[in-house]
XYZ file of C-alpha atoms in Angstrom:
626
model
C -0.047 -0.067 -0.129
C 0.803 3.126 -1.167
C 1.015 5.882 2.360
C -0.463 9.704 1.733
C 2.921 11.379 2.760
C 1.322 14.784 3.154
C 0.919 14.591 6.801
C 3.209 14.217 9.771
C 3.737 10.862 10.785
C 5.444 8.923 13.471
C 6.623 5.613 13.480
C 5.343 3.329 16.437
C 4.302 -0.615 17.056
C 0.948 -1.143 16.928
C 0.685 -1.777 20.754
C 2.385 1.948 21.238
C 0.122 3.490 19.036
C -2.784 2.046 20.884
C -2.005 3.029 24.354
C -0.578 6.736 22.840
C -4.470 6.915 21.356
C -5.723 5.852 24.810
C -4.065 8.113 26.815
C -5.133 11.282 24.289
C -8.695 10.524 24.854
C -11.119 12.874 26.655
C -14.958 13.300 27.560
C -17.209 16.277 27.961
C -20.707 16.314 29.243
C -22.207 19.395 30.900
C -18.850 21.707 30.580
C -17.033 19.485 32.093
C -13.894 17.577 30.647
C -11.924 14.708 31.801
C -9.678 12.095 30.920
C -11.577 9.385 29.823
C -9.083 6.128 30.297
C -8.120 5.779 34.012
C -5.353 3.401 32.439
C -4.739 -0.320 31.769
C -4.684 -3.894 33.679
C -2.690 -6.503 31.897
C -1.664 -10.211 32.752
C 0.825 -10.849 30.180
C 1.933 -14.106 28.068
C 3.504 -14.886 24.948
C 0.911 -13.260 22.956
C 0.923 -9.652 24.453
C 4.139 -9.057 26.645
C 6.161 -7.936 23.946
C 3.244 -6.053 22.093
C 0.381 -4.016 24.670
C 2.963 -5.135 27.600
C 5.929 -3.661 25.822
C 3.844 -0.503 25.184
C 2.279 -0.398 29.066
C 5.986 -0.476 30.024
C 7.185 2.281 27.901
C 4.098 4.467 28.843
C 3.693 3.905 32.278
C 4.359 7.503 33.611
C 1.117 8.547 31.354
C -0.913 5.513 31.189
C -1.086 4.225 34.839
C -0.578 0.040 34.798
C -2.279 -2.107 37.450
C -1.396 -5.735 38.023
C -4.630 -8.241 38.013
C -4.729 -11.836 39.384
C -7.524 -13.230 36.622
C -8.955 -12.041 33.508
C -12.658 -12.056 34.495
C -11.799 -9.917 37.763
C -9.774 -7.350 35.612
C -12.744 -6.970 33.667
C -15.045 -6.583 36.776
C -12.602 -4.030 38.098
C -13.306 -2.053 34.907
C -17.005 -2.279 35.018
C -16.886 -0.888 38.957
C -14.607 1.783 37.598
C -17.056 2.846 34.841
C -20.207 2.737 37.243
C -18.432 5.117 40.140
C -17.417 7.634 36.866
C -20.745 7.160 35.826
C -19.804 5.765 32.760
C -17.824 8.856 32.143
C -14.444 6.986 32.277
C -13.281 3.521 31.530
C -10.447 1.212 32.347
C -8.276 -1.067 29.590
C -7.756 -4.694 30.013
C -5.016 -6.466 28.071
C -4.980 -10.317 28.089
C -2.592 -12.953 26.153
C -4.202 -15.466 23.544
C -6.294 -18.094 24.505
C -7.413 -19.061 27.639
C -6.190 -15.697 29.010
C -8.611 -14.082 26.394
C -11.548 -16.152 26.988
C -11.294 -15.574 30.487
C -12.739 -12.151 29.732
C -15.869 -13.184 27.987
C -18.155 -13.266 31.233
C -16.759 -10.047 32.487
C -17.585 -8.352 28.880
C -21.076 -9.928 29.291
C -21.204 -8.361 32.308
C -20.582 -4.673 31.079
C -22.513 -5.062 28.010
C -25.344 -6.520 30.324
C -25.205 -3.239 32.369
C -24.268 -0.793 29.745
C -20.900 0.185 31.309
C -17.637 0.595 28.837
C -14.532 -1.369 29.465
C -11.894 -1.960 26.710
C -11.057 -5.293 26.279
C -7.735 -6.063 24.292
C -7.539 -9.949 23.758
C -4.136 -11.199 22.035
C -4.904 -13.252 19.047
C -3.170 -15.761 16.716
C -0.533 -14.807 14.012
C -1.787 -12.701 11.152
C 0.857 -13.762 8.616
C 0.217 -17.689 9.833
C 3.493 -18.006 9.156
C 4.193 -20.139 12.152
C 1.177 -22.822 11.654
C -0.612 -23.296 14.905
C 0.343 -21.563 17.733
C 0.500 -22.368 21.434
C -2.959 -21.891 22.829
C -5.161 -21.866 19.327
C -8.014 -23.265 18.915
C -8.006 -24.862 15.230
C -11.270 -24.714 13.139
C -11.798 -27.225 10.325
C -14.522 -25.012 8.447
C -12.290 -21.552 8.643
C -9.210 -20.275 9.176
C -10.499 -16.742 10.174
C -12.103 -17.646 13.335
C -10.402 -17.917 16.621
C -11.321 -18.349 20.041
C -11.819 -14.302 20.515
C -14.785 -14.824 18.352
C -16.467 -15.950 21.375
C -16.717 -12.156 22.293
C -18.875 -11.247 19.431
C -22.190 -11.813 21.172
C -21.235 -10.117 24.305
C -19.415 -7.019 22.854
C -21.179 -3.785 21.980
C -18.211 -3.273 19.196
C -15.724 -6.236 18.126
C -13.100 -5.808 15.907
C -9.314 -7.799 14.815
C -6.608 -5.887 13.636
C -5.195 -8.007 10.734
C -2.976 -4.923 9.452
C -1.896 -1.525 11.295
C -3.524 0.064 8.501
C -7.000 -1.114 10.266
C -5.858 0.205 13.364
C -6.980 4.238 13.383
C -10.831 3.377 12.518
C -11.220 0.528 15.149
C -10.044 3.124 17.828
C -12.384 5.668 16.613
C -15.267 3.245 16.107
C -14.511 1.837 19.810
C -14.571 5.136 21.119
C -17.870 5.938 19.466
C -19.268 3.028 21.172
C -17.414 3.553 24.898
C -18.937 7.439 24.971
C -22.341 6.278 23.861
C -24.990 6.652 26.722
C -27.061 4.592 24.355
C -25.089 2.085 22.956
C -21.889 1.688 25.530
C -20.733 -1.787 26.671
C -17.894 -4.075 26.339
C -15.624 -3.055 23.042
C -13.588 -5.778 21.902
C -10.489 -5.268 19.835
C -8.395 -8.798 19.174
C -4.943 -8.175 18.244
C -2.860 -10.831 16.649
C 0.531 -10.943 18.210
C 2.718 -10.467 15.417
C 0.699 -7.271 14.375
C 1.313 -5.978 17.843
C 4.620 -5.418 17.388
C 4.750 -4.220 13.610
C 5.558 -0.972 13.154
C 4.106 1.526 10.949
C 3.890 5.211 10.169
C 0.641 6.340 11.972
C -0.531 10.060 11.464
C 0.276 12.208 14.250
C -2.877 13.500 14.101
C -4.169 10.004 15.725
C -2.606 11.213 19.209
C -4.047 14.305 19.045
C -5.846 15.174 22.223
C -9.515 14.149 21.349
C -12.686 15.392 23.158
C -15.766 13.045 22.993
C -18.493 15.054 23.178
C -21.389 13.339 25.481
C -24.881 14.789 24.474
C -28.416 15.110 26.294
C -30.327 14.057 23.431
C -34.120 15.357 23.889
C -37.053 13.101 23.088
C -39.357 14.033 20.183
C -41.839 17.105 20.921
C -44.737 15.203 19.764
C -44.000 11.841 21.603
C -43.837 14.137 25.033
C -47.578 15.649 24.353
C -48.771 12.210 23.646
C -47.264 10.964 26.906
C -48.667 13.850 28.563
C -51.844 12.929 27.462
C -51.723 9.334 28.802
C -50.323 10.633 32.153
C -53.428 13.288 32.554
C -55.899 10.707 31.713
C -54.502 8.688 35.394
C -55.882 8.176 38.202
C -53.136 5.548 40.218
C -49.748 5.830 38.221
C -46.490 5.111 39.335
C -42.588 5.476 38.366
C -40.152 3.061 37.928
C -36.619 4.621 38.324
C -33.908 2.588 36.766
C -30.048 3.077 36.528
C -30.735 5.370 33.825
C -31.588 8.082 36.051
C -28.265 8.266 37.889
C -26.614 7.762 34.796
C -28.215 11.093 33.502
C -27.594 12.483 36.801
C -31.062 13.224 37.111
C -31.662 12.572 39.983
C -32.985 16.099 41.210
C -35.352 16.482 38.430
C -36.944 12.818 39.414
C -37.552 14.344 42.855
C -39.026 17.709 41.181
C -41.211 15.476 38.631
C -42.528 13.491 41.698
C -43.273 16.260 44.096
C -44.949 17.855 41.103
C -47.484 15.138 40.138
C -47.653 13.166 43.561
C -46.803 10.025 41.654
C -44.686 7.238 44.091
C -41.480 6.333 43.035
C -40.422 2.678 43.115
C -36.914 1.762 42.071
C -35.227 -0.985 40.372
C -31.742 -2.807 41.225
C -29.599 -0.393 39.215
C -31.708 2.732 40.238
C -31.789 1.876 44.107
C -30.029 5.068 44.728
C -32.529 7.136 42.232
C -34.800 8.049 44.762
C -33.338 9.494 48.147
C -34.485 6.854 50.546
C -36.470 9.207 53.234
C -38.410 11.055 50.523
C -41.917 11.050 51.305
C -42.874 9.853 47.492
C -39.970 7.266 47.791
C -41.931 3.513 47.537
C -38.442 1.650 47.836
C -37.445 -1.345 45.715
C -39.803 -2.909 43.439
C -40.342 -6.362 41.475
C -39.127 -9.715 42.393
C -36.962 -8.490 44.796
C -39.021 -5.721 45.900
C -41.314 -5.030 48.917
C -45.122 -5.925 48.857
C -45.910 -1.909 49.534
C -44.461 -0.926 46.048
C -45.325 -3.749 44.592
C -48.911 -3.304 45.395
C -49.023 -0.050 44.423
C -47.640 -0.992 40.816
C -50.181 -4.039 40.603
C -52.855 -1.410 40.758
C -51.292 1.292 38.398
C -52.985 2.138 35.299
C -50.197 4.345 33.628
C -46.139 3.384 34.444
C -43.800 5.733 33.885
C -40.277 3.777 33.389
C -37.181 5.958 33.709
C -34.347 4.430 32.667
C -35.258 0.820 32.947
C -34.755 -2.307 30.841
C -37.604 -4.056 32.245
C -35.782 -7.058 33.035
C -38.117 -10.283 34.670
C -36.924 -9.138 37.935
C -38.162 -5.478 37.565
C -41.748 -6.941 35.792
C -42.001 -9.978 38.352
C -41.758 -12.132 34.811
C -44.449 -10.073 33.607
C -47.175 -10.365 36.372
C -46.388 -7.746 38.402
C -48.847 -4.890 36.471
C -52.026 -6.704 37.012
C -54.456 -4.022 36.112
C -55.918 -5.133 32.582
C -55.588 -1.436 31.089
C -52.375 -0.641 32.221
C -50.269 1.628 29.453
C -46.796 2.552 29.603
C -44.702 5.558 28.903
C -40.988 4.982 28.828
C -38.148 8.063 29.132
C -34.751 5.898 27.632
C -31.677 6.964 25.810
C -31.969 3.768 23.905
C -34.836 2.949 21.531
C -35.279 -0.607 22.443
C -35.619 -0.081 26.006
C -37.945 2.544 25.396
C -40.225 0.703 23.271
C -40.680 -2.042 25.687
C -44.256 -3.204 27.053
C -45.604 -1.518 23.972
C -44.849 2.076 25.852
C -45.268 5.525 24.073
C -41.964 5.798 23.734
C -39.668 9.203 24.587
C -36.119 8.519 23.599
C -33.783 10.650 25.184
C -32.076 11.777 28.128
C -33.533 11.249 31.533
C -32.581 14.854 32.758
C -33.512 16.639 29.951
C -36.875 14.482 29.177
C -37.923 14.492 32.517
C -38.230 18.498 32.685
C -40.081 18.749 29.021
C -42.148 16.039 30.213
C -43.435 18.128 33.501
C -43.719 21.536 31.646
C -46.195 19.709 28.798
C -48.528 18.394 32.294
C -48.858 21.714 32.805
C -49.334 21.864 36.196
C -51.294 18.061 36.176
C -51.035 16.161 39.293
C -52.776 13.426 40.590
C -55.834 13.380 42.835
C -55.172 14.013 46.616
C -56.118 10.220 47.456
C -53.420 8.932 45.312
C -50.878 11.255 46.443
C -51.530 10.103 50.191
C -51.814 6.438 49.074
C -48.045 6.462 47.834
C -46.897 8.483 50.944
C -48.507 6.089 53.259
C -47.157 2.759 51.510
C -43.611 4.610 51.744
C -43.957 5.636 55.082
C -45.226 1.937 56.157
C -42.112 0.463 54.200
C -39.775 2.333 56.272
C -41.228 1.258 59.260
C -41.251 -2.101 58.638
C -37.262 -1.910 57.175
C -36.724 -0.995 60.902
C -38.671 -3.888 62.079
C -36.778 -6.254 59.694
C -33.221 -5.225 60.693
C -33.781 -4.485 64.310
C -31.041 -6.561 66.454
C -33.243 -8.850 69.314
C -30.358 -10.748 70.740
C -26.946 -11.356 71.133
C -27.171 -14.623 68.993
C -26.427 -15.256 65.377
C -27.454 -12.491 63.175
C -29.870 -13.059 60.451
C -28.655 -11.733 57.088
C -31.258 -8.763 57.151
C -29.981 -7.772 60.798
C -26.171 -8.037 59.601
C -27.149 -5.592 56.521
C -28.769 -3.458 59.248
C -25.645 -2.994 61.267
C -23.270 -2.726 58.239
C -25.837 -0.009 56.780
C -25.721 2.075 60.476
C -21.639 1.835 60.174
C -21.584 3.224 56.691
C -21.175 6.771 56.237
C -23.162 8.848 53.425
C -20.428 8.593 50.798
C -19.600 4.967 51.685
C -20.283 2.720 48.589
C -21.356 -0.909 48.814
C -20.611 -3.385 46.435
C -22.724 -6.585 46.079
C -23.827 -8.751 42.921
C -25.339 -12.694 43.016
C -27.001 -14.516 45.459
C -29.514 -13.886 48.065
C -27.648 -10.825 49.483
C -29.041 -8.606 46.268
C -32.469 -9.060 47.066
C -32.223 -8.012 50.665
C -29.979 -4.652 49.693
C -32.663 -3.970 47.103
C -35.772 -3.796 49.764
C -33.627 -2.876 53.129
C -30.427 -0.959 52.192
C -30.450 2.870 52.554
C -27.917 4.594 50.282
C -26.295 7.629 51.300
C -25.714 9.011 47.689
C -26.347 8.247 44.262
C -22.805 6.642 43.834
C -23.306 4.640 47.079
C -24.889 1.850 45.477
C -23.537 -0.678 43.487
C -24.925 -3.970 42.913
C -24.439 -5.794 39.906
C -27.849 -7.387 39.125
C -28.175 -7.283 35.086
C -25.785 -10.402 34.904
C -26.229 -11.254 38.612
C -22.257 -12.314 38.057
C -21.069 -14.265 40.967
C -17.491 -13.228 41.529
C -17.762 -9.736 40.555
C -18.271 -8.712 44.393
C -14.469 -8.269 44.922
C -13.158 -6.760 41.944
C -16.214 -4.188 41.425
C -15.291 -3.194 44.562
C -11.816 -2.493 43.939
C -13.131 -0.445 40.532
C -15.018 1.863 42.312
C -12.171 2.626 44.969
C -9.912 3.210 42.232
C -12.142 5.642 40.501
C -13.298 7.733 43.574
C -10.261 7.019 46.483
C -12.262 9.472 48.636
C -14.810 6.867 49.320
C -14.643 3.846 51.455
C -15.660 0.914 49.720
C -17.657 -1.985 51.139
C -17.144 -5.355 48.785
C -20.180 -7.557 50.812
C -19.350 -11.146 49.294
C -21.054 -14.704 50.412
C -18.519 -17.656 51.316
C -19.825 -19.479 48.256
C -18.446 -16.416 45.896
C -15.505 -16.035 47.855
C -14.264 -19.845 46.999
C -14.756 -18.740 43.290
C -13.048 -15.334 42.616
C -11.046 -13.770 45.421
C -7.697 -13.286 44.839
C -8.213 -9.812 43.564
C -7.787 -8.834 47.523
C -3.911 -9.089 46.515
C -4.524 -6.421 44.106
C -6.160 -4.388 46.516
C -3.382 -4.605 49.135
C -0.899 -4.203 46.187
C -2.833 -0.606 45.042
C -3.203 0.669 49.002
C -7.364 0.949 48.665
C -9.327 1.559 51.537
C -12.079 -1.148 50.984
C -13.427 -3.289 53.506
C -14.464 -6.903 52.441
C -17.202 -8.409 54.132
C -17.287 -12.134 54.286
C -20.667 -13.715 54.792
C -20.981 -17.256 55.490
C -23.864 -18.904 55.474
C -22.557 -22.651 54.923
C -23.476 -22.603 50.759
C -24.972 -21.556 48.158
C -27.322 -19.817 50.213
C -29.970 -18.052 47.784
C -29.940 -21.202 45.299
C -30.530 -23.339 48.401
C -33.900 -21.253 48.859
C -34.816 -21.017 45.548
C -34.560 -24.609 45.185
C -36.089 -25.850 48.096
C -39.459 -23.595 46.700
C -39.347 -25.385 43.696
C -39.009 -28.592 44.464
C -35.668 -29.664 44.356
C -34.864 -29.736 48.264
C -31.444 -27.735 48.308
C -29.745 -30.525 46.491
C -25.816 -29.212 45.663
C -26.331 -26.163 47.202
C -24.550 -27.166 50.493
C -20.522 -27.405 50.855
C -20.505 -31.029 53.170
C -18.306 -34.047 52.951
C -19.653 -36.818 50.617
C -21.851 -39.097 53.347
C -23.348 -42.633 52.675
C -23.825 -43.384 48.965
C -24.130 -40.700 46.434
C -25.353 -37.939 48.774
C -23.161 -35.180 49.998
C -24.975 -35.450 53.644
C -21.515 -35.572 55.378
C -19.945 -33.338 58.162
C -19.892 -29.619 56.847
C -17.013 -28.513 54.759
C -14.795 -25.941 57.314
C -13.148 -23.384 55.879
C -10.832 -20.737 57.657
C -12.060 -17.333 55.486
C -10.356 -15.318 57.861
C -6.807 -17.098 57.746
C -7.645 -17.231 53.397
C -8.220 -13.245 53.342
C -5.113 -12.827 55.898
C -2.622 -14.523 53.475
C -3.229 -11.998 50.705
C -1.873 -9.524 52.944
C -4.846 -7.945 54.038
C -5.928 -6.822 58.199
C -8.608 -9.789 59.217
C -11.700 -9.052 61.873
C -13.920 -12.171 62.961
C -17.615 -11.811 64.419
C -20.475 -13.803 65.464
C -22.606 -11.317 67.137
C -23.936 -8.237 66.727
C -21.853 -6.081 69.235
C -18.556 -7.774 68.091
C -19.529 -7.149 63.986
C -20.217 -3.325 64.974
C -17.021 -3.268 66.524
C -15.359 -4.515 63.834
C -16.918 -2.910 61.238
C -15.603 0.720 62.694
C -12.085 -0.575 63.257
C -11.537 -1.881 59.604
C -13.281 1.630 58.423
C -10.687 3.195 60.517
C -7.826 1.111 59.142
C -5.560 2.405 56.662
C -5.409 0.258 54.021
C -7.523 -2.823 53.022
C -9.412 -4.687 55.554
C -11.634 -8.089 55.394
C -14.469 -8.853 58.470
C -15.545 -12.463 58.585
C -19.353 -13.005 59.758
C -21.579 -16.304 59.878
C -25.375 -15.537 59.619
C -27.898 -17.678 60.263
C -28.396 -20.216 57.096
C -31.893 -20.394 57.491
C -33.131 -16.762 58.853
C -33.622 -15.534 55.315
C -36.086 -12.555 54.607
C -38.881 -12.847 51.753
C -41.896 -11.372 51.170
C -42.000 -9.260 48.027
C -45.649 -10.661 47.296
C -44.031 -10.781 43.217
C -43.116 -13.940 41.236
C -39.931 -14.586 39.549
C -40.193 -17.726 36.654
C -37.690 -20.009 36.853
C -39.515 -23.374 35.129
C -40.139 -26.236 37.280
C -39.738 -30.016 35.896
C -43.341 -30.785 33.914
C -43.194 -34.490 34.814
C -41.307 -36.026 38.105
C -41.525 -38.974 40.352
C -40.631 -36.758 43.349
C -43.459 -35.426 45.693
C -42.106 -32.234 46.029
C -41.172 -31.753 42.521
C -45.207 -32.459 41.754
C -46.202 -30.250 44.346
C -44.021 -27.244 42.876
C -45.029 -27.955 39.439
C -48.806 -26.925 40.386
C -47.905 -24.257 42.192
C -45.841 -23.220 39.248
C -48.934 -23.518 36.843
C -50.848 -21.324 39.195
C -48.403 -18.681 39.175
C -47.619 -18.599 35.321
C -51.319 -18.126 34.890
C -51.325 -14.393 35.504
C -48.241 -14.224 33.179
C -48.751 -12.061 30.068
C -47.470 -9.685 27.683
C -48.375 -6.059 27.331
C -49.548 -5.182 24.085
C-alpha cells in the first residue's frame, strides 16, 4: 500500500499506537472535560508481553498500569470503575491469547448487560500464519479466520480484529464512539494478533492529538412528549419506575421535582436503587421480584407506568405478572430505543434529565388526586417502618442476614459505597439498604455475576479514592474469585470486604427448596453414605485465607463484635476484611411478586410435583403488555 506522506507521521508499533491513542482521549458532558481512560490492567503471556506489555511499560508514566490476578476479575474492576465514573470513564484490559483471552468473556457479558464501558484487548493468533498453529490456538476445520476470540462477538457492543496496522485508526475511533455513547455503550473488544502488536507502522500524528468526545443530552421528540403527557393526565393510579438511567443521566433532582409536582410514587429497580432519596415521602422503595409488597401493591394497581431509564428485566416486571391492571399503559423515557419501546410503550427516546423537565412542562401543572398522593406517601412510610422492624437486633445470638445488613448500613457513611452481586444478598439489599448518595450502591444484578464483588469494589475505589468501599461477598462466591484482594492490598486501597458465611449457596438453596429440588447441590458437605453430600460440613478458614493476601482481618459472630469489627476496619488505613457468620435459615423474603423459574413438568418426586402445581398457578397470571 502506498502511504499518504502529505501529513506528519510517527513510527510506532501497533501496541504503542494503541496506548498513545488511549491516553489522548477525553470526554465532556455539561461543560466538564476529563480524561476518559484511567489506565490499564494486564496479565501478560506470549501473546501480549512484547506487544501491549512493552507499550504499557514504555508509557507507564502517562498511562497507569495495574496488575490483576484473574482476567475476569480485571474486567469486573473495569466495570466497577465505569459505574463510579457514571460511564464517563473506563479502564483497559489486556490479555494473552487463548485461555487468558476467553477468561474475559464473562466479564464482557457483564459489562454489556449493564451498559458499562470497558475496553478489552485480547491477543490473537498470528495474522501472517507463518508459524502454523501456535500455542493455545483453537483450530477450526471450516475456517482459518475464526479464533477463540470470536466468542466475544455476542457479548460485545463492538468487536473488531486488527489484521494490518492500517486498520487500527478506524477501529479505535469506532471503539470510542461506542464507549462514550449513552445508548450503545458496553464491552468493546479489539482482538490484536500477537505479530501485529509488535509491527511498526508510520501512523499519522493527528491520530494521537488530544480528542474530546462530547456526550450529548438528546431530547425526546416533542410530539411524543405531548402524547405521553395526555396519557399521564388521564391516569388515576400512576407509578414511576426509576432505573439506572436516572443515575447515569444525573437526573435525580429532576426525578424528585417531577414526583413532587405530580404526586406520583417512585419505585426503584436494582440499578436505580439510589435514584430516589430513601427518606423522601414519595420513595416507595424496591419494586419487582426482589422488591417489597408495599411498592408492588401500588404497581399492581397502576393504570399508567412511567419507566425512566429501566430495561424492564424479569425481576422488575416480576416476569410480566406485576402490572396486573388490565388497562395498564406505559410511558418510557430511555436513551436506548430498544428499551424505550418495551411493553408497547409510548416511547420518549432521550436523555432522562432533559426529558423529565420537558414532560413536566407538557403536563402543565397536572398532579394526581390527593387520595393518590396520600396513598403513595402512606405506603412509603409503612415500608420505612417495616425496614426498621426487620433489621432490628433482638438478641446476642447469630445474626440474620437482614440484621447483618442493618448493622453494616448503620456503620456506613453518607459517601460510602456498598458493592455486591449474585446470591441472596442483592434481594435483601434492594429491599433494605438506605444509600447515602447516588453512587453509594453498586449491586451488579444485570448479569447477576458471581465473582464481581471483590473486583467491583476495587474498581469503585480506583475511580474515587475519597470514598470508603464495602465489598460484600458470600462464602460461595468468595471461593470462586477472591484473589483480587491482593490487588487491593497492592494498590493500598481503603476497602473493607465483608465475607458473609451462610454455609453454602444460600440463595440457590432457598430457590431450590421452593422449586421442589430440595436444596440439592447447594450445601458444602463431605460425601456421606452413597451418592449424597450429606456428611460433615466442610470447614473453610476464610479469615486465614483473606489474611494470606495481606489484608487486615477481623472475625465476628454477634452484633456487638460485628459492629466493633466494622468500625475498626473502616478506620484502618488499608485493605481490611471482616468475616461474619449468619443464620443460614433466617432469610428475609416477602416481596409479594413472582419470578419465573420453570419447574420440571413431570417427576417421580412429590416435592417437584407440588412445586409444578404452584408454578402453573403463578404462570396463569403472566401476560405480555401489548
